[in-house]
Tab-separated table of C-alpha atoms in Angstrom:
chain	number	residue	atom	x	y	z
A	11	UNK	CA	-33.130	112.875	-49.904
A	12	UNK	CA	-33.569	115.232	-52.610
A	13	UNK	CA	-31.207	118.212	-51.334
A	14	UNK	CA	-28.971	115.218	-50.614
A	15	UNK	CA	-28.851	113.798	-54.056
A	16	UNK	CA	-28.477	117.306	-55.178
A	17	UNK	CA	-25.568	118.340	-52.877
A	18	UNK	CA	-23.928	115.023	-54.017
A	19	UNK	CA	-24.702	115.477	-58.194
A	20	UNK	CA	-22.694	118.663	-57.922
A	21	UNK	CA	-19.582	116.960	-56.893
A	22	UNK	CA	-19.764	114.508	-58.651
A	23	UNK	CA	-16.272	113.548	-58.906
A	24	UNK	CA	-15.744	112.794	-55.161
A	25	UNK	CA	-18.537	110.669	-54.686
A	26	UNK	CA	-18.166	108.472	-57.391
A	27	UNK	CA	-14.273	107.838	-56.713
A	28	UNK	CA	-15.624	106.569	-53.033
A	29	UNK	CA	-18.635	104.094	-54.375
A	30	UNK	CA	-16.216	102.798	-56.580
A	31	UNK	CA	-13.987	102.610	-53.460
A	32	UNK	CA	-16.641	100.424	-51.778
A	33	UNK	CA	-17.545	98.403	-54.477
A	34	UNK	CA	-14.014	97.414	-54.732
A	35	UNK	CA	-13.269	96.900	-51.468
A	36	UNK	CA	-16.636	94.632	-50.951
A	37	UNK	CA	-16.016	92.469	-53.440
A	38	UNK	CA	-12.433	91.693	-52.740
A	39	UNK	CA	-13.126	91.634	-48.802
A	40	UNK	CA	-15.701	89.086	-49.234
A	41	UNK	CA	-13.481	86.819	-51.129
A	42	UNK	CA	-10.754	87.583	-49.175
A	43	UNK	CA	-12.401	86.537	-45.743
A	44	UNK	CA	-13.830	83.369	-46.811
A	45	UNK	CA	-10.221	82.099	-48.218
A	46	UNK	CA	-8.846	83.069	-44.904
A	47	UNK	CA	-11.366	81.090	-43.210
A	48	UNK	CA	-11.348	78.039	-45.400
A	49	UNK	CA	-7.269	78.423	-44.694
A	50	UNK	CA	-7.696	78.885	-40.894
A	51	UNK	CA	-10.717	76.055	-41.174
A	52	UNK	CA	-7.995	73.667	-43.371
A	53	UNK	CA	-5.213	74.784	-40.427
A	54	UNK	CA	-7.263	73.771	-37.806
A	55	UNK	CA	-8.673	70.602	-38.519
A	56	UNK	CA	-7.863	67.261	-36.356
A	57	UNK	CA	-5.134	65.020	-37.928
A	58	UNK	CA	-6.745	61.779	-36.012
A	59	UNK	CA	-3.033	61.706	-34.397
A	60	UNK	CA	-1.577	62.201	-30.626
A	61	UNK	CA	-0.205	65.307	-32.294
A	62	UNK	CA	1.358	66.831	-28.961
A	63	UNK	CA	2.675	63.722	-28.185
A	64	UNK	CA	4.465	62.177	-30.888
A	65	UNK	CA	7.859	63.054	-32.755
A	66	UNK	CA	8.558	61.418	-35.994
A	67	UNK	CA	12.649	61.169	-37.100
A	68	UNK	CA	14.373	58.705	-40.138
A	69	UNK	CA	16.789	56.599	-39.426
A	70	UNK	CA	19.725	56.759	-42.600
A	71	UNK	CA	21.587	53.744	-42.869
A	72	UNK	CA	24.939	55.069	-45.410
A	73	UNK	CA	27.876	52.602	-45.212
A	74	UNK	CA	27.339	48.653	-47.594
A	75	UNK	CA	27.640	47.395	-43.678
A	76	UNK	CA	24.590	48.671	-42.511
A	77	UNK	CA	21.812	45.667	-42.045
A	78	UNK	CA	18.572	47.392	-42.190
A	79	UNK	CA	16.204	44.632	-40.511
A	80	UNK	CA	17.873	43.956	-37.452
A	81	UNK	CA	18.132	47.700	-36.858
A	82	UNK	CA	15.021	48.269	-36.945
A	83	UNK	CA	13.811	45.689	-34.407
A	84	UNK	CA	17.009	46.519	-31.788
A	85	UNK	CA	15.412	50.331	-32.109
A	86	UNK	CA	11.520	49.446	-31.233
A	87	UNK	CA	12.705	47.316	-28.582
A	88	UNK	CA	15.344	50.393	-27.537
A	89	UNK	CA	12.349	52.674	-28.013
A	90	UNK	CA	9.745	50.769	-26.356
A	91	UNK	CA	11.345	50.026	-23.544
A	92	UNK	CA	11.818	53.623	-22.814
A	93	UNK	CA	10.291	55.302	-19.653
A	94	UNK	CA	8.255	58.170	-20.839
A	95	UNK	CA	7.344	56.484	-24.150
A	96	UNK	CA	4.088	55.432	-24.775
A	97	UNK	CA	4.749	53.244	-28.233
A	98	UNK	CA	6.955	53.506	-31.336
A	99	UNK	CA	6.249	52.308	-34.607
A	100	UNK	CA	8.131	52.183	-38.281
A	101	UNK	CA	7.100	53.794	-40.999
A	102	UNK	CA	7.192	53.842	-44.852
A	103	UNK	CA	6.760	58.297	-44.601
A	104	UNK	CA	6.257	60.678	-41.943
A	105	UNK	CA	2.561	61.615	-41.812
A	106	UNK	CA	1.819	65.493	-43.081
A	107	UNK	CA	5.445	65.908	-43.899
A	108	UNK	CA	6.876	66.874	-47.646
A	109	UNK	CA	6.915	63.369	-49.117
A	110	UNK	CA	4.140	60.898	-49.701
A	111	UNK	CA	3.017	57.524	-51.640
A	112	UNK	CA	-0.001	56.682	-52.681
A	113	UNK	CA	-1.882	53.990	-55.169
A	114	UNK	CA	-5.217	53.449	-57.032
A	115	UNK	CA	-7.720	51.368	-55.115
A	116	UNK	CA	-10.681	49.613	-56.712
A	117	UNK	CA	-13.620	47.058	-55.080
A	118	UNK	CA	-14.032	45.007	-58.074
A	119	UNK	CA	-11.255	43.237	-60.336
A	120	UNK	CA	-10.100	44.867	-63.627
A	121	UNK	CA	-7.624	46.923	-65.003
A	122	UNK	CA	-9.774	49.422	-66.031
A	123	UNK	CA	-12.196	49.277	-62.752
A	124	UNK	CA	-12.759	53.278	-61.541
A	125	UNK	CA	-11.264	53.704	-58.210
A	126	UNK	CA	-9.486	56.227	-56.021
A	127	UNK	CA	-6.201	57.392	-54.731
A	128	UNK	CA	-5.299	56.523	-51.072
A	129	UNK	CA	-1.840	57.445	-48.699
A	130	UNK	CA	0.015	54.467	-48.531
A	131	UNK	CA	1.669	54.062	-45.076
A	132	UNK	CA	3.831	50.942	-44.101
A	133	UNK	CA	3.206	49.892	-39.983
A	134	UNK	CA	3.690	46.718	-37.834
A	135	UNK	CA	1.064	46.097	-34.949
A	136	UNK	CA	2.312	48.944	-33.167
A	137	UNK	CA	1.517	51.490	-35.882
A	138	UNK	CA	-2.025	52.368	-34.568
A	139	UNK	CA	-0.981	53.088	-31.035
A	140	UNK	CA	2.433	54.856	-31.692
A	141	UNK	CA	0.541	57.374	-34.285
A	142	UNK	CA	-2.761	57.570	-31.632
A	143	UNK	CA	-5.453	56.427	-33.943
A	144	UNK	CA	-8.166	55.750	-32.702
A	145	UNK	CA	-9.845	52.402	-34.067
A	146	UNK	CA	-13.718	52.746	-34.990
A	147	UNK	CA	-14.543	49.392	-36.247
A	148	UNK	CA	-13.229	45.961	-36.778
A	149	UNK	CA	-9.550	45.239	-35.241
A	150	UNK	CA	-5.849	46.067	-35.391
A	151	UNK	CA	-2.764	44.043	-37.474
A	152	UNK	CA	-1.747	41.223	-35.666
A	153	UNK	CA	2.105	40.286	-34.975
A	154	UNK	CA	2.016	37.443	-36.909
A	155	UNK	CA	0.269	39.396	-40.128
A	156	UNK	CA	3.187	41.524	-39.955
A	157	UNK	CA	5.805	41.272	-42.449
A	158	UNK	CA	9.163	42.449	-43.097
A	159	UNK	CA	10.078	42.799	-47.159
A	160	UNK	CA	12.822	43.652	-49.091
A	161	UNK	CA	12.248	47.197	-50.695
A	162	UNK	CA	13.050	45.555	-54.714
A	163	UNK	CA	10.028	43.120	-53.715
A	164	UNK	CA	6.458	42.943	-54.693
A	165	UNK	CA	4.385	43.033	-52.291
A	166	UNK	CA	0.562	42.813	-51.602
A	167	UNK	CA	-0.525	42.566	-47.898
A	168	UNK	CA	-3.080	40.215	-47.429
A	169	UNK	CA	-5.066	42.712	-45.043
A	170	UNK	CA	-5.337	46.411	-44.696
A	171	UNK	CA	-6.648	49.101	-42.761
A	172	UNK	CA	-8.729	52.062	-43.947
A	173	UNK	CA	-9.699	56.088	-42.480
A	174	UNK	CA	-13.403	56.519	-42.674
A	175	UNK	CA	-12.691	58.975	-44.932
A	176	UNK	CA	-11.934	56.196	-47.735
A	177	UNK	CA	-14.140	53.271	-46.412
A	178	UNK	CA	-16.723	55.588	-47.399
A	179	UNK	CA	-15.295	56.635	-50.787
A	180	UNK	CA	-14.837	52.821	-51.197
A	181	UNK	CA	-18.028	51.739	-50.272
A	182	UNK	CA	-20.623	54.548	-50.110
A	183	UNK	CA	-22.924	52.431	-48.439
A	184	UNK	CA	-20.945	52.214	-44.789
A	185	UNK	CA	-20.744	48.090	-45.697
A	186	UNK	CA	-16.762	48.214	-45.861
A	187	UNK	CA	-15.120	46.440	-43.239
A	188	UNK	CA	-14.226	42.956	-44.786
A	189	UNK	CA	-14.769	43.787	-47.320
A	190	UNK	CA	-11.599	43.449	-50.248
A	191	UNK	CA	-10.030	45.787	-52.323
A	192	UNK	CA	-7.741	45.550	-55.201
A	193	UNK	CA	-4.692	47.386	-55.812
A	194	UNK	CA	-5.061	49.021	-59.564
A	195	UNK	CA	-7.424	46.673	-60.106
A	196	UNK	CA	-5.782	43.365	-59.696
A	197	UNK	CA	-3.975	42.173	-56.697
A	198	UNK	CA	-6.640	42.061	-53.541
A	199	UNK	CA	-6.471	42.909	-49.542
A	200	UNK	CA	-9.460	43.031	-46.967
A	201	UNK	CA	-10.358	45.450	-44.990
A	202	UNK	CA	-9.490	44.332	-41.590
A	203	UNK	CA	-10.605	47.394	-39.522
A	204	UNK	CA	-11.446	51.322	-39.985
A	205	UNK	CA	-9.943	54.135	-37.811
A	206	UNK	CA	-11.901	57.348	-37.893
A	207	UNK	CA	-9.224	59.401	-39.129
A	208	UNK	CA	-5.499	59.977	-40.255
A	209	UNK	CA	-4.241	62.484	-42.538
A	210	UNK	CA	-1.231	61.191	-43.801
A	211	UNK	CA	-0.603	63.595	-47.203
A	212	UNK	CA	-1.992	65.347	-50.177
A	213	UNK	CA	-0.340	63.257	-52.955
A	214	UNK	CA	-3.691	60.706	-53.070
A	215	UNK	CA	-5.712	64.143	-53.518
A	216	UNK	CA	-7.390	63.956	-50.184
A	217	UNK	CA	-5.645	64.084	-47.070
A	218	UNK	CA	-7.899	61.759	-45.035
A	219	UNK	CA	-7.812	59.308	-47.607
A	220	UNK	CA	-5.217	57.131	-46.310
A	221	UNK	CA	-4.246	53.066	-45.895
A	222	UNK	CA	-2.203	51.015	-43.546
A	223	UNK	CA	-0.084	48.307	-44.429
A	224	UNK	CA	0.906	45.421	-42.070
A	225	UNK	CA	4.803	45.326	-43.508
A	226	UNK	CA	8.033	46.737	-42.606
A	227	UNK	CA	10.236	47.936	-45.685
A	228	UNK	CA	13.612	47.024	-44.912
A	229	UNK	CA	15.093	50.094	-46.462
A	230	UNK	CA	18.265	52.020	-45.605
A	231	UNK	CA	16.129	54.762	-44.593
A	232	UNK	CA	13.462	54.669	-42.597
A	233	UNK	CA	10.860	56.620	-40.900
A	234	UNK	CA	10.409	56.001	-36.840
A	235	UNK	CA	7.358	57.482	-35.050
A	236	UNK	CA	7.514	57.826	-30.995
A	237	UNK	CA	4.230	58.307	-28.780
A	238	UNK	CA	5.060	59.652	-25.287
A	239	UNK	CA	3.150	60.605	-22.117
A	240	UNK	CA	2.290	64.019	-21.835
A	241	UNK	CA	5.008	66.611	-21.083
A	242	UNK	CA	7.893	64.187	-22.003
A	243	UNK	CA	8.004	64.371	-25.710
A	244	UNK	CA	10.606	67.465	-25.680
A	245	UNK	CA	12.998	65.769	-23.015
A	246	UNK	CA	13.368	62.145	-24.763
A	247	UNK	CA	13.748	63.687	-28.562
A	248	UNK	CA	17.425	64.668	-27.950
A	249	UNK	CA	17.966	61.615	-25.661
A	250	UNK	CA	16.892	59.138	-28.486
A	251	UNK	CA	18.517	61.101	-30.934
A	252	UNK	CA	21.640	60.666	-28.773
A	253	UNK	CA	21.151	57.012	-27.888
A	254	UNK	CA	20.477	55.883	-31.605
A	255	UNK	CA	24.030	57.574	-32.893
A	256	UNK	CA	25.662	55.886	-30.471
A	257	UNK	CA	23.700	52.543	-31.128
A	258	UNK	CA	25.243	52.013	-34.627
A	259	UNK	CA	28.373	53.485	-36.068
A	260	UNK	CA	26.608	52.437	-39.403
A	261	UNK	CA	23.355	55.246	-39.559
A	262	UNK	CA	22.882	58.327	-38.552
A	263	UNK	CA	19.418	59.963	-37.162
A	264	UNK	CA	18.039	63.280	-39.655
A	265	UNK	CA	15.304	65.159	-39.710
A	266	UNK	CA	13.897	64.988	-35.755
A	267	UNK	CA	10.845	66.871	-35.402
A	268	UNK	CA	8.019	67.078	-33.295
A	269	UNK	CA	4.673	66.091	-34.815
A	270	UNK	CA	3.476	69.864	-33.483
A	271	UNK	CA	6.134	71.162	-35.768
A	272	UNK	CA	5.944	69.004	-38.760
A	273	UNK	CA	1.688	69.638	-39.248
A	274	UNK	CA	2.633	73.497	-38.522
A	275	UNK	CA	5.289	73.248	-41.640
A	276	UNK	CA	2.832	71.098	-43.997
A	277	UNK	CA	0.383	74.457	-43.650
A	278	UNK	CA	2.922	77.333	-43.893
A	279	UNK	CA	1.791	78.302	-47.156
A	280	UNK	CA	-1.737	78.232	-46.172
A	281	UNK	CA	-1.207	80.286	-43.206
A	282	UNK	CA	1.038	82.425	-44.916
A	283	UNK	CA	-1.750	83.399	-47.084
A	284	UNK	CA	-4.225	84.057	-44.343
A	285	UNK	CA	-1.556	86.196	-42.881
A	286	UNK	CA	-1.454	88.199	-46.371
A	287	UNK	CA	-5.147	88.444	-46.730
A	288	UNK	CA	-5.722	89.820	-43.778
A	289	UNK	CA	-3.386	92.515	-43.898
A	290	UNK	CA	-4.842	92.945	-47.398
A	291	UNK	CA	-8.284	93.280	-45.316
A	292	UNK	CA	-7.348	95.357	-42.560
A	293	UNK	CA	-5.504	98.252	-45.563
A	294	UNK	CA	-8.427	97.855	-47.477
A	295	UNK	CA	-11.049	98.451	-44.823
A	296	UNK	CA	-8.395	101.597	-43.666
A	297	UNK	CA	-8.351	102.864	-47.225
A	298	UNK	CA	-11.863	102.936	-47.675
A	299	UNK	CA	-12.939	104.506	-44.321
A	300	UNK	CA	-10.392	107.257	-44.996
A	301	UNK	CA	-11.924	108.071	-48.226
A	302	UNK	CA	-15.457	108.579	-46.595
A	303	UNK	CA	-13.744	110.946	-44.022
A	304	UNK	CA	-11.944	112.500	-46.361
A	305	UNK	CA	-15.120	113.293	-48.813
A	306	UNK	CA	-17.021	113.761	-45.478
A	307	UNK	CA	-14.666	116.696	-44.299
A	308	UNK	CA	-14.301	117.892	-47.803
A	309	UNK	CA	-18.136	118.469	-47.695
A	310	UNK	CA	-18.213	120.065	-44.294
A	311	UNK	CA	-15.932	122.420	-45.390
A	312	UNK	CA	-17.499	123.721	-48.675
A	313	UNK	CA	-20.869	123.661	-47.026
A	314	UNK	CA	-20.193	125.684	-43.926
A	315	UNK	CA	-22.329	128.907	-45.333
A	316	UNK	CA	-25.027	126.289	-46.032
A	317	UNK	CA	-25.151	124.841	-42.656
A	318	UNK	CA	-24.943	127.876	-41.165
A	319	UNK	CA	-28.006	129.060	-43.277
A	320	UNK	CA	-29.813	125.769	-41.996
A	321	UNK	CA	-28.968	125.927	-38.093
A	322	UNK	CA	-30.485	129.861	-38.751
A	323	UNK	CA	-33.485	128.408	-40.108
A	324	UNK	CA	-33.874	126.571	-37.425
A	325	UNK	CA	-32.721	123.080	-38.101
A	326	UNK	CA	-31.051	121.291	-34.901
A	327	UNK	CA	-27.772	119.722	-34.387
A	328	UNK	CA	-29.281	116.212	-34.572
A	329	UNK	CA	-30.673	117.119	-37.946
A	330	UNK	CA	-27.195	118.082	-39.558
A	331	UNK	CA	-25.417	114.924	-38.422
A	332	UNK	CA	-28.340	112.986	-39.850
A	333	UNK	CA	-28.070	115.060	-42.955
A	334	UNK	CA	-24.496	113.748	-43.274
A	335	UNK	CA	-25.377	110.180	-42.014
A	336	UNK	CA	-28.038	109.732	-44.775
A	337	UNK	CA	-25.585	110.720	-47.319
A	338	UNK	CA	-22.613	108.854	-46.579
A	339	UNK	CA	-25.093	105.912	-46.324
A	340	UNK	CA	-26.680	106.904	-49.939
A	341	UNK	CA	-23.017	106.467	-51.114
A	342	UNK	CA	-22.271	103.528	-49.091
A	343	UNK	CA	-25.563	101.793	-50.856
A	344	UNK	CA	-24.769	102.653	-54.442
A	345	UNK	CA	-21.360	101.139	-53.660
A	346	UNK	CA	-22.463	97.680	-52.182
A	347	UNK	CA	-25.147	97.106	-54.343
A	348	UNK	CA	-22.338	97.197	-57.386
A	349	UNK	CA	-19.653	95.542	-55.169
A	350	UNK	CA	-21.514	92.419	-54.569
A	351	UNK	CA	-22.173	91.833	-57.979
A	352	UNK	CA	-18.301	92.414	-58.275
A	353	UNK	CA	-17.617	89.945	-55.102
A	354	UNK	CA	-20.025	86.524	-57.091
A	355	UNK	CA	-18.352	87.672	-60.091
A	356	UNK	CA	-14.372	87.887	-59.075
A	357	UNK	CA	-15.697	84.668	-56.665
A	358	UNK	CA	-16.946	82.580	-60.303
A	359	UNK	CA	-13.700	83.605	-61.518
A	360	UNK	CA	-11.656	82.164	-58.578
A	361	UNK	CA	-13.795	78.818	-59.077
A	362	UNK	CA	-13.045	78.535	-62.621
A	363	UNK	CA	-9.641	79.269	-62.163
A	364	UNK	CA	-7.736	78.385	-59.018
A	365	UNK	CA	-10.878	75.649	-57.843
A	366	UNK	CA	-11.817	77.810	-54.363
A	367	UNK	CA	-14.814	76.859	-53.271
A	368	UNK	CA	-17.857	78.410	-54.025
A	369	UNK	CA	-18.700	81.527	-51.800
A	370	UNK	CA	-21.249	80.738	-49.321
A	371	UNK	CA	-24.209	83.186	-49.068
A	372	UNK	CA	-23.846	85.203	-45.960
A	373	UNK	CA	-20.266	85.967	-46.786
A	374	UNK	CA	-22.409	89.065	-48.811
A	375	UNK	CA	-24.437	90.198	-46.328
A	376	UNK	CA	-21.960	90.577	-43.647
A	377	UNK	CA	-19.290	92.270	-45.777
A	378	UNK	CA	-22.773	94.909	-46.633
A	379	UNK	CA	-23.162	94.865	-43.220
A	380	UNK	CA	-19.841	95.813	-42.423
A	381	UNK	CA	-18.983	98.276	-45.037
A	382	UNK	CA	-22.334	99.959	-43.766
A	383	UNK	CA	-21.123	100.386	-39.944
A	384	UNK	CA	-17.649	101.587	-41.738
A	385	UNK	CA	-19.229	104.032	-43.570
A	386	UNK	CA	-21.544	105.484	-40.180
A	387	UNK	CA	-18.558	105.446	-38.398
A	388	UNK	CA	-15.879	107.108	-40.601
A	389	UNK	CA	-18.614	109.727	-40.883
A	390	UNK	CA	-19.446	110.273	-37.589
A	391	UNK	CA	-16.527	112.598	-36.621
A	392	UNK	CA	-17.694	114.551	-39.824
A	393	UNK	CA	-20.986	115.068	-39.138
A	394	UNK	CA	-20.508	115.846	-34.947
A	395	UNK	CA	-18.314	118.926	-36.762
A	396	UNK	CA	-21.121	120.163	-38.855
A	397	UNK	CA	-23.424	120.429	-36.030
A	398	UNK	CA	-20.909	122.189	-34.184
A	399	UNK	CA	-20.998	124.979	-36.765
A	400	UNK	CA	-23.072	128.018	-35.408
A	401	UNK	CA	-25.862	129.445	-37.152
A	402	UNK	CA	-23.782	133.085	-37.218
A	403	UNK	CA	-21.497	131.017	-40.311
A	404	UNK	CA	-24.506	132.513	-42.348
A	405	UNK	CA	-23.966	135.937	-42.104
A	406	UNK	CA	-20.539	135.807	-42.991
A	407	UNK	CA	-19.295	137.149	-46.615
A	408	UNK	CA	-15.374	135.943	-45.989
C-alpha cells in the first residue's frame, strides 16, 4: 500500500478528479435505479381488470334529438348479443384513462367526520363481469338495484361496492362488508360486496381506491366497456365501432381504444422516465469506467521506467497487475465511501422535495458493489499492459 499511496499523492490531480467521479456517479446511480424500479414496479402492477380483453369507447350523443336512455339499453343488448363478446357494461369514466371522479367517504355521520377519497365509477349489474373483476366477498348489484338517473339529479345509491384496497382504508379491521358509509359525511350506502382490486384513477390519491355505483347516468356522453373472448377483441372493435354509427344518425362513437393501450398511455410519463434514467445510468457508468482507464493508462505510461526497474528486480507479471488492481480499488474505495453519503443525502432531498420514497438499504451496497467490479474491470486492460512491459524498459535513458 505504501508505494501505492505514494505513486498516487504525486498525481494528485488525476486521482482525485476520478473519486470524485465515483462518488458522483454512486450517489446518483443509486437513486436513479430505485426510481426506475419503483416506475417499472408502478408499470407493472395488476389493474384487477381482463386487461387483454376489454376495449373501452364513449358514445357522444350531439344533436337536441338524441335520447340518451334508450340508447344506451338498444347498445348493451346490441353488444351483448354479440358473438365473440363476453359482457358489456356502461360507465360513468373509462378506468386508467385521463379523466376521473372521485368523493370523500366517511363510516360515521358528520360533516366534519375524517374520511378518504375513493374513484367513483357508475355500472349496472353487468359492470363487474364486463370490466373482469373478480368478486372476493359478499355479492354483485342486482337488476332491480340498478338505476337509471338524470345527470342534473342527486343521487345516493342505496348500496355500493368497494376494492380491498378501500374496505381496508374504511375499516382497518377487515369488518367492512355491510357495513355503511356516508358520502361527505351525510348521505349513507352499504357495502354490498368487495372485489380484490380495480384501479380506476389517480384523482382519489390512490389508484386502488375505487367505488361502484349501481346507476346509469343518462348523459349525452357516455363511456361503454366490452369484455371479449380471447383473440377477438381486435376484430369486433372496428365492427362495433361500425355498427354503432350506423345504429343512430344522432351520436357518434370517439375515442376507441383497447384497454392494453389505454393502461400503456396512463404510464407514459412514468416509463418515459425509466427510459431517461437509464440512459442516464448506462452514460454514467460509461463515463466513469473511462476515467479509470484513462488514469489507468496515464499511469502505465509515466511509470514504464519504474516497472521496468520492478520486473528487473524480480517482481512477476501477476504482481504488477495486482499493483494496479490494488490501486484502482484504493481509488474506487475513497470514492464510494463519499458517494454513499452523497446517494442518502441527494435521496433525503428527493423525499423532502418531490415525495419518492425512501431508499431502501441494499440499493447502497449493490451500487458499491458495482462501481467496485467497474473499477477491476476498466483496469484490467491497464494492468495486463504493465505486465507486458519487459524488465529491459529499465535500462533505457530515452
Amino acid at each position: 500500500m505504501r508505494p501505492i499511496l505514494s505513486a498516487l499523492l504525486r498525481n494528485k490531480t488525476g486521482a482525485v478528479l476520478v473519486v470524485i467521479q465515483i462518488a458522483i456517479t454512486l450517489a446518483i446511480v443509486v437513486n436513479a435505479l430505485f426510481i426506475v424500479n419503483q416506475r417499472l414496479a408502478l408499470i407493472g402492477r395488476p389493474t384487477g381488470m381482463d386487461e387483454a380483453g376489454i376495449f373501452a369507447f364513449y358514445s357522444f350523443g350531439f344533436t337536441p334529438d338524441f335520447k340518451a336512455e334508450p340508447t344506451i339499453r338498444q347498445d348493451m343488448r346490441t353488444l351483448r348479443g354479440l358473438p365473440g363478446v363476453v359482457d358489456a357494461a356502461p360507465i360513468n369514466l373509462i378506468p386508467m384513462s385521463s379523466s376521473g371522479s372521485d368523493s370523500t367517504l366517511t363510516t360515521k355521520r358528520g360533516e366534519n367526520m375524517p374520511g378518504v377519497n375513493a374513484g367513483i365509477y357508475d355500472v349496472d349489474e353487468h359492470g363487474l363481469n364486463a370490466l373482469g373483476l373478480k368478486l372476493v366477498a359478499g355479492r354483485n348489484f342486482t337488476h332491480q338495484e340498478v338505476d337509471y338517473i338524470d345527470p342534473e339529479k342527486d343521487y345516493t345509491p342505496p348500496v355500493v361496492i368497494v376494492t380491498q384496497a378501500l374496505a381496508k382504508a374504511l375499516f382497518p379491521n377487515g369488518d367492512a362488508l355491510g357495513k355503511t358509509i356516508y358520502w361527505g359525511g351525510k348521505d349513507p350506502s352499504r357495502i354490498i360486496g368487495i372485489v380484490q382490486r380495480f384501479y380506476g384513477n389517480n384523482y382519489s390519491g390512490h389508484i386502488d381506491w375505487s367505488i361502484l355505483l349501481p346507476d346509469v347516468v343518462t348523459a349525452k356522453q357516455k363511456a361503454y366497456i366490452v369484455r371479449t373472448h380471447p383473440g377477438q377483441r381486435d376484430r369486433l372493435m372496428p365492427k362495433v365501432e361500425k355498427m354503432l354509427r350506423q345504429s343512430n344518425p344522432d351520436r357518434t362513437i370517439i375515442i376507441m381504444n383497447s384497454m392494453t393501450k389505454t393502461i400503456a398511455d396512463h404510464y407514459r410519463e412514468d416509463r418515459a422516465m425509466a427510459v431517461i434514467l437509464t440512459v442516464v445510468i448506462a452514460l454514467l457508468i460509461a463515463i466513469t469506467a473511462l476515467g479509470i482507464f484513462g488514469l489507468a493508462i496515464f499511469n502505465v505510461n509515466r511509470r514504464r521506467k519504474q516497472i521496468g526497474t520492478r520486473r528487473a528486480l524480480g517482481a512477476r507479471k501477476a504482481d504488477i497487475i495486482h499493483y494496479f488492481m490494488v490501486e484502482s480499488w484504493l481509488m474506487t474505495t475513497i470514492g464510494v465511501v463519499i458517494g454513499s453519503a452523497l446517494a442518502i443525502g441527494l435521496n433525503y432531498w428527493l423525499v423532502m422535495h418531490y415525495a419518492v420514497p425512501r431508499l431502501t438499504w441494499y440499493y447502497v451496497p449493490a451500487g458499491i458493489g458495482l462501481l467496485w467490479v467497474l473499477g477491476a474491470v476498466a483496469v484490467l486492460m491497464p494492468a495486463l499492459r504493465a505486465a507486458s512491459i519487459p524488465p529491459a524498459v529499465a535500462t533505457r535513458t530515452v
